[in-house]
Coordinates of N, CA and C in Angstrom, one line a residue:
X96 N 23.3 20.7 18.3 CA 24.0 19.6 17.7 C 23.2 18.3 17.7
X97 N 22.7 18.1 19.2 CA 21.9 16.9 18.9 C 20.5 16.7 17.9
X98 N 20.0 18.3 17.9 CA 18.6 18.4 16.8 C 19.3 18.1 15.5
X99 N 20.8 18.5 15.2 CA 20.9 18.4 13.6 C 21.3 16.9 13.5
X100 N 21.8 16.2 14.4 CA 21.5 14.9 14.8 C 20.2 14.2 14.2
X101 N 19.2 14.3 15.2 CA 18.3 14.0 15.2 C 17.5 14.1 13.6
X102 N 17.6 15.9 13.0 CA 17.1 15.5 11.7 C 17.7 15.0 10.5
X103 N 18.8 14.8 10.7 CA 19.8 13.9 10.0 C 18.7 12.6 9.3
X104 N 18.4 11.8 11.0 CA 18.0 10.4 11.2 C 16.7 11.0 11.0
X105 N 16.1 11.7 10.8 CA 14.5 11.9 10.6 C 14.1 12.2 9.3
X106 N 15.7 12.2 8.2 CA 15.7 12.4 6.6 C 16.1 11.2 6.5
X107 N 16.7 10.7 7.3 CA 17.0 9.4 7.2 C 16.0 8.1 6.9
X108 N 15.0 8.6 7.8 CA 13.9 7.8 7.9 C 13.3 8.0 6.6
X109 N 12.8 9.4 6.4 CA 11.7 9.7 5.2 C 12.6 9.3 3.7
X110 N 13.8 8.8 3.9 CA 14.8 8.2 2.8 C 13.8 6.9 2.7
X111 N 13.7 6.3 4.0 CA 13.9 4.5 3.6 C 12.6 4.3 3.8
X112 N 11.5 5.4 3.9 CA 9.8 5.1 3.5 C 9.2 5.0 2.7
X113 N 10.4 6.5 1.5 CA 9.9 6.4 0.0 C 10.6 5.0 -0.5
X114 N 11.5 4.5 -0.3 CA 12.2 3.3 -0.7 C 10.9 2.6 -0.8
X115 N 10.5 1.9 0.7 CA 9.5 1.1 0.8 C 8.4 1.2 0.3
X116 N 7.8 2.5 0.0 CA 6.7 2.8 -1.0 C 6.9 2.7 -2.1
X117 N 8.0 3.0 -2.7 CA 8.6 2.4 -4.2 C 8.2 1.0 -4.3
X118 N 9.1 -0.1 -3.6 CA 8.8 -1.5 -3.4 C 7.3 -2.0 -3.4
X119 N 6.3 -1.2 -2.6 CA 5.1 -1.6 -2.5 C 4.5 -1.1 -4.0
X120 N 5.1 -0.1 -4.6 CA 4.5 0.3 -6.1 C 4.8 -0.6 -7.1
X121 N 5.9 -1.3 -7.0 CA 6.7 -1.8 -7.6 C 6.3 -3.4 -7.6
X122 N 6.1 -4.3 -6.2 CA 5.3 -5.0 -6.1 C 3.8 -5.7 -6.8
X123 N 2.9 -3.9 -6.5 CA 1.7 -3.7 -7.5 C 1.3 -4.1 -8.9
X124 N 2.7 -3.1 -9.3 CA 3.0 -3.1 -10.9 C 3.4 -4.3 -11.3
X125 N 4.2 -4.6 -10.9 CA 4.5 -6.6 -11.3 C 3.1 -7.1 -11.2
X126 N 2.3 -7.2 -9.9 CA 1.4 -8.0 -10.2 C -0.1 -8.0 -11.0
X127 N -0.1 -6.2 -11.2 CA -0.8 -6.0 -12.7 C -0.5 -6.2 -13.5
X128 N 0.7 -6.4 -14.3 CA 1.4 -7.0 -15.0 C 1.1 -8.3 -15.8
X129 N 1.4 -9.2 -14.9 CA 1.3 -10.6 -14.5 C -0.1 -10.7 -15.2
X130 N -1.3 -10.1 -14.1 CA -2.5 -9.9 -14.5 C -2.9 -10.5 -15.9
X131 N -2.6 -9.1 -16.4 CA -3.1 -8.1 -17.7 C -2.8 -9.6 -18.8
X132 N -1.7 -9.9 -18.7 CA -0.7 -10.3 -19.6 C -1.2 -12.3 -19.0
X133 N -1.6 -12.4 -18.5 CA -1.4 -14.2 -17.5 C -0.4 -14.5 -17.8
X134 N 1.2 -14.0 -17.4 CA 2.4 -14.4 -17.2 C 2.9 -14.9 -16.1
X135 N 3.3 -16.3 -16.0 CA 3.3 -16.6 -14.3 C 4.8 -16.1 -14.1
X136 N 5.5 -16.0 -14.6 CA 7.3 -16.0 -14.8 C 7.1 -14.0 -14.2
X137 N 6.0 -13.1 -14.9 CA 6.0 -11.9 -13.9 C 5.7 -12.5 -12.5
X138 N 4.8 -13.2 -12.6 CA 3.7 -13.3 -11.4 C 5.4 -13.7 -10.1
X139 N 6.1 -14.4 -10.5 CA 7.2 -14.9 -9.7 C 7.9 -14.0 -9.2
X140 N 8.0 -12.4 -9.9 CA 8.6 -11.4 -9.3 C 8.4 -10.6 -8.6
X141 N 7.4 -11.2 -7.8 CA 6.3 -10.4 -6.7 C 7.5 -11.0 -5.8
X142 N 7.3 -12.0 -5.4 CA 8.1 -12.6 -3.9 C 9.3 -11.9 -3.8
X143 N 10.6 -11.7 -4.3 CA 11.6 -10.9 -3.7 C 11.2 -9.9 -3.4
X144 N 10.3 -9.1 -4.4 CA 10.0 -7.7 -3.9 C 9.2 -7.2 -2.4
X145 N 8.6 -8.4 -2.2 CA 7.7 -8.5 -1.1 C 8.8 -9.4 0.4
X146 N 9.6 -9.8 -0.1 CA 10.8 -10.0 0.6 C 11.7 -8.3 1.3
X147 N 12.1 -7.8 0.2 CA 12.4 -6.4 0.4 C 11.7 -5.7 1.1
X148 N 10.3 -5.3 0.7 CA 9.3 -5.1 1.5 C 9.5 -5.7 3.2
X149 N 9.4 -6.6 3.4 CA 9.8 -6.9 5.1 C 10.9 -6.4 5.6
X150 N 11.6 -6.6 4.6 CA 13.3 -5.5 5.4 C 13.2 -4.8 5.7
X151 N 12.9 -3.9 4.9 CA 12.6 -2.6 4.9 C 11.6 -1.9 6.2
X152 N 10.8 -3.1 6.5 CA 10.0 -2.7 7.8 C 10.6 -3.1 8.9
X153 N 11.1 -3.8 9.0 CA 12.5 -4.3 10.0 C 13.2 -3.2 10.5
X154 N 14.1 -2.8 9.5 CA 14.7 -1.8 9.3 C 14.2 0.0 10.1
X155 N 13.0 0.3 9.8 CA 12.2 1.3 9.8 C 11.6 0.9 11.2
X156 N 11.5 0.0 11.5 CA 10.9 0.2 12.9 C 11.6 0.3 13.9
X157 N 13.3 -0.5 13.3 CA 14.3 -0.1 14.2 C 14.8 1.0 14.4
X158 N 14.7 1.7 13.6 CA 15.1 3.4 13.3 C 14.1 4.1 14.0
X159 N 12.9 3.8 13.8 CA 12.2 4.3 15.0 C 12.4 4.3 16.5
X160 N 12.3 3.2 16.9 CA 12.4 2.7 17.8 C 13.7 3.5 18.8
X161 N 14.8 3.2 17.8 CA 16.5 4.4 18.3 C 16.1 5.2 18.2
X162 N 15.1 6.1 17.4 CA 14.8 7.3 17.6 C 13.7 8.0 18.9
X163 N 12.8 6.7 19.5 CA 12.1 7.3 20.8 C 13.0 7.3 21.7
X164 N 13.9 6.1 21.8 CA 14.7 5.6 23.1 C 15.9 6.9 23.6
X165 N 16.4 7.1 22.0 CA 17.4 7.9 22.4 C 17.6 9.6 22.1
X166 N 16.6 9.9 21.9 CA 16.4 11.0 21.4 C 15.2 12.2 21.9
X167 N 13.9 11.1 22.6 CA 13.1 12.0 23.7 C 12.4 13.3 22.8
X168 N 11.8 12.5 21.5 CA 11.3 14.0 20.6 C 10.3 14.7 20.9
X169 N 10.1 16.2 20.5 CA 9.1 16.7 21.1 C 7.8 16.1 20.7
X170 N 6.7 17.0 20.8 CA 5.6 16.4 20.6 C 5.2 15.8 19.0
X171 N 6.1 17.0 17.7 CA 5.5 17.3 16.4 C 6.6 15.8 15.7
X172 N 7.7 16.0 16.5 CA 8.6 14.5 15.8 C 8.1 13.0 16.3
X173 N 7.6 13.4 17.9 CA 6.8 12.2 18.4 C 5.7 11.4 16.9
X174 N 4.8 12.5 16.7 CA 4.1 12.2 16.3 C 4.1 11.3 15.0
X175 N 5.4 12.2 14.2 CA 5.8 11.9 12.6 C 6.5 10.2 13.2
X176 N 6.9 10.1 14.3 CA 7.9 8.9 14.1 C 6.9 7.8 14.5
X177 N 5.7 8.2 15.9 CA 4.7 7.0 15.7 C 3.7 6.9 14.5
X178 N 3.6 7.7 13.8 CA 2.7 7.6 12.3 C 4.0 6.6 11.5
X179 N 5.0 6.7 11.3 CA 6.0 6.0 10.6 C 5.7 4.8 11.1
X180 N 5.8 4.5 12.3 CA 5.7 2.9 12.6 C 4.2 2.3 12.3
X181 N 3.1 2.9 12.0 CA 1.8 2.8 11.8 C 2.0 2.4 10.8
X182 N 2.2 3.4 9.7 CA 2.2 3.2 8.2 C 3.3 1.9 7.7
X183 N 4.1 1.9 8.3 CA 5.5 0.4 7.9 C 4.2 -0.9 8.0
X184 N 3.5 -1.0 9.1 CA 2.9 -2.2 9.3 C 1.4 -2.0 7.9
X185 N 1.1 -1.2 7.8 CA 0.1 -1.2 6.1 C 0.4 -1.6 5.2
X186 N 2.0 -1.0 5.2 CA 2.9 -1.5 3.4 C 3.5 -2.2 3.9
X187 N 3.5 -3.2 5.0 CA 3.8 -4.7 4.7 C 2.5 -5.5 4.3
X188 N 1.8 -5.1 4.8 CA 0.4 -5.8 3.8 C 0.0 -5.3 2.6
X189 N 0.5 -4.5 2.0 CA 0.2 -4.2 0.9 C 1.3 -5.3 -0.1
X190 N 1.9 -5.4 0.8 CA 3.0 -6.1 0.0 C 2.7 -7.5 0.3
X191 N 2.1 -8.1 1.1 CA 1.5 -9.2 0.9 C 0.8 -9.4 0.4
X192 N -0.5 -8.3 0.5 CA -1.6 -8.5 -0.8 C -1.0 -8.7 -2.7
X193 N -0.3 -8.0 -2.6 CA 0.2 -8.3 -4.0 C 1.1 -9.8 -4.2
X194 N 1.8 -9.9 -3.3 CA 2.1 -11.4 -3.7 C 0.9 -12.4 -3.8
X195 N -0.3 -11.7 -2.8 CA -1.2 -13.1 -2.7 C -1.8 -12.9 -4.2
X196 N -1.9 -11.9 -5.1 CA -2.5 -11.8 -5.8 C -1.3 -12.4 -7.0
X197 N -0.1 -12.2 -7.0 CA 0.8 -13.0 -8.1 C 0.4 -14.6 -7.5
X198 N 0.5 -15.3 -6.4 CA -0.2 -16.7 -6.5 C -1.3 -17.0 -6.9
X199 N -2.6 -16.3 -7.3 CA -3.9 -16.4 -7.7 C -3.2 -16.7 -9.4
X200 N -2.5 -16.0 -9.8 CA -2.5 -15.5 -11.1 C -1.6 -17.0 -11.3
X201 N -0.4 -17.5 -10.5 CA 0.5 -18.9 -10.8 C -1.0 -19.9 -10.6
X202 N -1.9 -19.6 -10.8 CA -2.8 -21.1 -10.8 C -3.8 -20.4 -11.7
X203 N -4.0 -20.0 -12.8 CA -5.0 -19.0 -13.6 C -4.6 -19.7 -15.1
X204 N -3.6 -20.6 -15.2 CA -3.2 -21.3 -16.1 C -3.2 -20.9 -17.5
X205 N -2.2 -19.7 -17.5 CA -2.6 -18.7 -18.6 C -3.5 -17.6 -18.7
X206 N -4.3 -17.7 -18.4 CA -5.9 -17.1 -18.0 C -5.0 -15.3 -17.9
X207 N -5.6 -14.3 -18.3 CA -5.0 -13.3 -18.3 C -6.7 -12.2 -17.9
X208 N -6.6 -10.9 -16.8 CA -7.6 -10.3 -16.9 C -7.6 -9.2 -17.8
X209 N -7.4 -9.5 -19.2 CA -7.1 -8.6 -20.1 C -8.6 -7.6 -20.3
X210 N -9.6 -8.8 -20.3 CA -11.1 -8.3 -20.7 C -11.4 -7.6 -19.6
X211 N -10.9 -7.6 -18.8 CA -11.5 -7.2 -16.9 C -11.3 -6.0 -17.2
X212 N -11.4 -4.9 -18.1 CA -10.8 -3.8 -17.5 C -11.3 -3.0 -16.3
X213 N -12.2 -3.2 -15.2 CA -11.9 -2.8 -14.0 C -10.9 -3.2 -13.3
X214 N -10.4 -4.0 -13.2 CA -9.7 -4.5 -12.5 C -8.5 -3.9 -12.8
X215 N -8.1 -4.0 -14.2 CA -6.7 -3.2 -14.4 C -6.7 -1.7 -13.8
X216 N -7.9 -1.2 -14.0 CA -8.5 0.2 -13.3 C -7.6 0.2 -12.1
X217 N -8.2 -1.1 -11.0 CA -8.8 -0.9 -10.2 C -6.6 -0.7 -9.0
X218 N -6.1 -1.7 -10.3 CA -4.4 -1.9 -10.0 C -3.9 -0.4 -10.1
X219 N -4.1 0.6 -11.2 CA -3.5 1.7 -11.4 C -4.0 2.5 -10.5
X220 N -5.4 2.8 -9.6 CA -5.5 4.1 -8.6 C -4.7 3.2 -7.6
X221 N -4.7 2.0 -7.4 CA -4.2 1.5 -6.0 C -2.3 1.9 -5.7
X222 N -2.3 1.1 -7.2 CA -0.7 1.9 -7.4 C -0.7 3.9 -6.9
X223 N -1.5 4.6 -7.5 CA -1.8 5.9 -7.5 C -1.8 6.5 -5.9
X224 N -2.7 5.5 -5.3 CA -3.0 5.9 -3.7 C -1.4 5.2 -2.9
X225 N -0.9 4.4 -3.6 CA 0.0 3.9 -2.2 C 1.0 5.4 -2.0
X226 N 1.4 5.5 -3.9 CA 2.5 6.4 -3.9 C 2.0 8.1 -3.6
X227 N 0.9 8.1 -3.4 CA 0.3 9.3 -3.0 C 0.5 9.5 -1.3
X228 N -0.1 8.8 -0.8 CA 0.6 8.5 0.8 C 1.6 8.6 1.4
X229 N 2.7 8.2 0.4 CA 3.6 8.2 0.9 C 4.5 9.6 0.8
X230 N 3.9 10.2 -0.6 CA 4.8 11.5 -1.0 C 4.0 12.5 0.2
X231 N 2.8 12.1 0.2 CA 2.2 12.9 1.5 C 2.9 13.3 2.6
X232 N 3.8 11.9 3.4 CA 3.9 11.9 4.5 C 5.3 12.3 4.7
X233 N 6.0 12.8 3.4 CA 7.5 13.0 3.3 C 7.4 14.3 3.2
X234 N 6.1 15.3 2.5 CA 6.2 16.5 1.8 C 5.4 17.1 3.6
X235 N 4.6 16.4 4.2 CA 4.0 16.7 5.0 C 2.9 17.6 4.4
X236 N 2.4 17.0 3.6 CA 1.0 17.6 2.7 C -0.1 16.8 3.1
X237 N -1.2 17.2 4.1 CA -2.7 17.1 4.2 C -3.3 16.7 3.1
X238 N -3.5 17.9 2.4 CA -4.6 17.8 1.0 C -4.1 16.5 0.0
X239 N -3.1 16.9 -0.1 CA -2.3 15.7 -0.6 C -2.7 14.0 0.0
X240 N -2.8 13.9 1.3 CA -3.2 13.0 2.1 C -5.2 12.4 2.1
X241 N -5.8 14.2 1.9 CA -7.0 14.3 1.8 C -7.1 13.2 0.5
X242 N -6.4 13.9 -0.7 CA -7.1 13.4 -2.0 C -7.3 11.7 -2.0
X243 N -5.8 11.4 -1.5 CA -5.8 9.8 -1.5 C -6.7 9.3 -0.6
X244 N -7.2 9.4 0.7 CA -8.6 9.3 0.9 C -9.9 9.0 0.2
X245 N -9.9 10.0 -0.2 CA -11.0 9.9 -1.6 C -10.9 9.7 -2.6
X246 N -9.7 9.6 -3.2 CA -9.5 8.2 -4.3 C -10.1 6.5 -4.1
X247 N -10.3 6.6 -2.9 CA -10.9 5.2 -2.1 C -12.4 4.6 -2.8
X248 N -13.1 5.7 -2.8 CA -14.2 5.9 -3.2 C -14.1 5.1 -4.6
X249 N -13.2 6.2 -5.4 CA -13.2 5.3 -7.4 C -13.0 3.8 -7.0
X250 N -11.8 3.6 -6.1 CA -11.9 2.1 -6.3 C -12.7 1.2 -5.6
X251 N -13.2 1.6 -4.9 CA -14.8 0.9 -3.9 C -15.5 0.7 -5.4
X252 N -15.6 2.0 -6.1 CA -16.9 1.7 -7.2 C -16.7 1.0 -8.5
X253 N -15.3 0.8 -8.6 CA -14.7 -0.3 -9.7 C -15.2 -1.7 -8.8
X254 N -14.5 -1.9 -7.8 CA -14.6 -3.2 -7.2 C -16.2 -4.0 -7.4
X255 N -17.1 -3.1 -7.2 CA -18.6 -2.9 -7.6 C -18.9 -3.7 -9.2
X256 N -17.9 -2.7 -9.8 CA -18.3 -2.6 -11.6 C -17.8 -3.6 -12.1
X257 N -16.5 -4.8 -11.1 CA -15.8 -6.0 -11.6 C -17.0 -7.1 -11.3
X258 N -17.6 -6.7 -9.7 CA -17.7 -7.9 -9.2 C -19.2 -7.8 -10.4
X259 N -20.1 -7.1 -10.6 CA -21.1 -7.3 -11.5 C -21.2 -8.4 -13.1
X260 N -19.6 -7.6 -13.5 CA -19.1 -8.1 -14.6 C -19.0 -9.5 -14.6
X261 N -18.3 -9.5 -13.2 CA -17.8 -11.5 -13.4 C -19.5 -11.9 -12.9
X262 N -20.3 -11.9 -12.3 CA -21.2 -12.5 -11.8 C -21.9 -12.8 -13.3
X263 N -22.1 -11.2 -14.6 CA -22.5 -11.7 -15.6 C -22.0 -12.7 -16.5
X264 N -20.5 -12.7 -16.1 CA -19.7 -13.9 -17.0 C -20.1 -14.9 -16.4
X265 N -20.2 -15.4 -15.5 CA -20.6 -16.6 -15.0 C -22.4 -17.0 -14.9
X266 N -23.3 -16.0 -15.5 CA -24.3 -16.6 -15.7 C -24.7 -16.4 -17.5
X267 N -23.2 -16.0 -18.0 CA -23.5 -16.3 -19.4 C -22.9 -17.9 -19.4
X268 N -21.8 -18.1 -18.7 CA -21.2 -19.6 -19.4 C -20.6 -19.8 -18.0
X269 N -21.2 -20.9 -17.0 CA -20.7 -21.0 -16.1 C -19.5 -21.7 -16.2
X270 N -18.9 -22.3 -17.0 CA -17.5 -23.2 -17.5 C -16.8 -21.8 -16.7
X271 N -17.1 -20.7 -16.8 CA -16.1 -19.3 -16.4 C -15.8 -19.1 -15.0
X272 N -16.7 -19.8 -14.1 CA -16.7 -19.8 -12.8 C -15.7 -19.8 -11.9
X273 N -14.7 -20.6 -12.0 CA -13.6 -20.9 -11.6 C -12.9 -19.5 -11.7
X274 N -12.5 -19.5 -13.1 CA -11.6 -18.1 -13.4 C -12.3 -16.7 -13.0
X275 N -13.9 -16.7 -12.8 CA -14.2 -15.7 -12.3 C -14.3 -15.6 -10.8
X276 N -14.5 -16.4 -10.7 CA -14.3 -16.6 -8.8 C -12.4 -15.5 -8.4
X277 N -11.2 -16.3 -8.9 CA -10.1 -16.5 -9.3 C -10.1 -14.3 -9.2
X278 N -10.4 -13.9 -10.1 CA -10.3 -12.3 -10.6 C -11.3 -11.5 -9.6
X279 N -12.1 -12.6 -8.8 CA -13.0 -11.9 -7.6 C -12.3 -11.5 -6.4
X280 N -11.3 -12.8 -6.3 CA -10.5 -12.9 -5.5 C -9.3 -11.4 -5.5
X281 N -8.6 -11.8 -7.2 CA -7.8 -10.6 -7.4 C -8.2 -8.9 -6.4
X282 N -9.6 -8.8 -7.5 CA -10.4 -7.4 -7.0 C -10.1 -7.0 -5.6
X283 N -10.7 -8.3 -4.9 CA -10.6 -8.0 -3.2 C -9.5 -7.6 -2.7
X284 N -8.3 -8.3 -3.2 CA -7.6 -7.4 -2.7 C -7.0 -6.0 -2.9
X285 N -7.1 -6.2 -4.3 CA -6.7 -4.7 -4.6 C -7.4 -3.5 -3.9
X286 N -8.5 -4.2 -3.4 CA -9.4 -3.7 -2.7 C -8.9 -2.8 -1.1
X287 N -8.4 -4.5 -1.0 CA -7.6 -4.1 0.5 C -6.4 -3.2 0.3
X288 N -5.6 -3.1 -1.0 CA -4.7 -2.3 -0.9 C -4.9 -0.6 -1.0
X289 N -6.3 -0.3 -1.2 CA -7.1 1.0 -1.6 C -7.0 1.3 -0.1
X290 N -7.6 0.4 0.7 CA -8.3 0.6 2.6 C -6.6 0.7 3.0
X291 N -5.5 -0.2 3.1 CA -4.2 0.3 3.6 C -3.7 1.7 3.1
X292 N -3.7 2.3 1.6 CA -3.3 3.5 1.6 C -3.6 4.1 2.2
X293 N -5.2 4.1 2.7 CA -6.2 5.3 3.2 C -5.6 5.1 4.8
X294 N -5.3 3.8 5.2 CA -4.6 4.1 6.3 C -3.2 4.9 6.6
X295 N -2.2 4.9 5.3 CA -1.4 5.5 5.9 C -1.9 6.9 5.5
X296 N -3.2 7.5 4.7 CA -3.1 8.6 4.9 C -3.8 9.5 5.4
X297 N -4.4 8.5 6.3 CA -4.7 9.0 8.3 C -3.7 9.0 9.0
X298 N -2.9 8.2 8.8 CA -1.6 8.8 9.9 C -0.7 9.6 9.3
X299 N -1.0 9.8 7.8 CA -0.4 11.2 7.4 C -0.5 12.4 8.2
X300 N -2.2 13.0 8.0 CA -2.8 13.5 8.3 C -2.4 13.8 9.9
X301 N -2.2 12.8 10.6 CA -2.2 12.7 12.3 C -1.0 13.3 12.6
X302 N 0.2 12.6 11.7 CA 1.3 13.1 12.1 C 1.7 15.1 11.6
X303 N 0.7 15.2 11.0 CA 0.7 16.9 11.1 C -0.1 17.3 11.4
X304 N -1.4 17.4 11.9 CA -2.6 17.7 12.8 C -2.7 17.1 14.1
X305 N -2.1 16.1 14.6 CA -2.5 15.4 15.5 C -3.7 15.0 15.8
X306 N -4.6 15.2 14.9 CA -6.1 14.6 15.0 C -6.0 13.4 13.7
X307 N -6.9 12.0 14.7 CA -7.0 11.0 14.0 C -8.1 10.7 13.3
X308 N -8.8 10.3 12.1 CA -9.6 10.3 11.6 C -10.2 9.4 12.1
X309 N -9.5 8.0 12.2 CA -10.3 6.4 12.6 C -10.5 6.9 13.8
X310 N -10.1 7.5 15.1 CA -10.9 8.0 16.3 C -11.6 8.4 16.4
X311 N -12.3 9.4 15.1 CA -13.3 9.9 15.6 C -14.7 9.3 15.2
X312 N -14.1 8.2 14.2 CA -15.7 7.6 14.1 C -16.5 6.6 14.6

């Protein structure tokens, strides 16, 4: 009784992770969006989402938390429920990276990265890797976890292919400086949101092998 208990609230959980991965996709997508288009009125619908986004980890850690205190899981649920509390604190930065990236875009004054197409690249694997992560750690799929890992790699070498681009825009017409500074900034983080997937999908990984990857290097 108490295990059908228990996995009740452990479907429970993997309910309100994919939520939160949605949110963090969803977050993304707006602020590519925004991007693509220099719409500040998108760029504005980062913040609730990134609002939901913190509930949601609120939420999820308290469920965790009821779940070590009262429930005493073995080793294989231990593991899934401290990988869940690992991964909640990634996709709240993911979810802050993307707002920080809709306020770059509220001060871009129209300015749109339409020409950048790395960048727009660089929004779609990031989108690609969060939701990849997450379906990983619900399906309990490795390889699945593997791939998004090395999806890391395409966007490291976009981030590369933007930052060349703008350096050349700015030594064709430095009047561009500002705005390319502005889309340098963008990159980076989308950057950072490539490095958070890859975290949750080491503690993908962890929570079904029990071997950690950032340990061992």
């Amino acid at each position: 009784m108490m295990r059908n208990r228990f996995d009740e609230q452990l479907t429970l959980l993997n309910r309100e992770l994919i939520e939160m991965g949605a949110r963090c996709e969803e977050a993304i997508s707006l602020a590519a969006q925004a991007l693509v288009k220099g719409d500040k009125s998108i760029a504005k619908k980062v913040r609730p989402v990134d609002a939901e986004i913190d509930r949601l980890e609120r939420a999820i850690e308290d469920m965790c938390l009821r779940l070590l205190l009262q429930q005493q899981p073995v080793a294989r649920d231990l593991r899934q429920i401290s990988a869940a509390l690992k991964m909640i604190t990634d996709m709240e930065r993911i979810g802050d990276q993307a707002e920080d990236i809709a306020e770059i875009i509220g001060f871009m004054n129209g300015h749109s990265a339409a020409d950048c197409e790395g960048i727009v690249e660089m929004a779609n694997e990031t989108m690609q890797m969060v939701t990849g992560s997450v379906d990983a750690f619900v399906k309990r799929d490795v390889q699945l976890a593997i791939r998004v890992m090395e999806q890391d790699d395409i966007v490291d070498a976009l981030f590369v292919k933007v930052k060349d681009s703008l350096i050349d825009m700015i030594s064709i017409d430095p009047k561009d400086g500002g705005y390319a500074l502005d889309l340098l900034m963008i990159a980076k983080y989308f950057e950072r949101i490539g490095d958070h997937a890859v975290n949750i999908a080491e503690w993908v990984e962890f929570s079904v092998t029990g071997i950690h990857r950032g340990e061992e290097q």
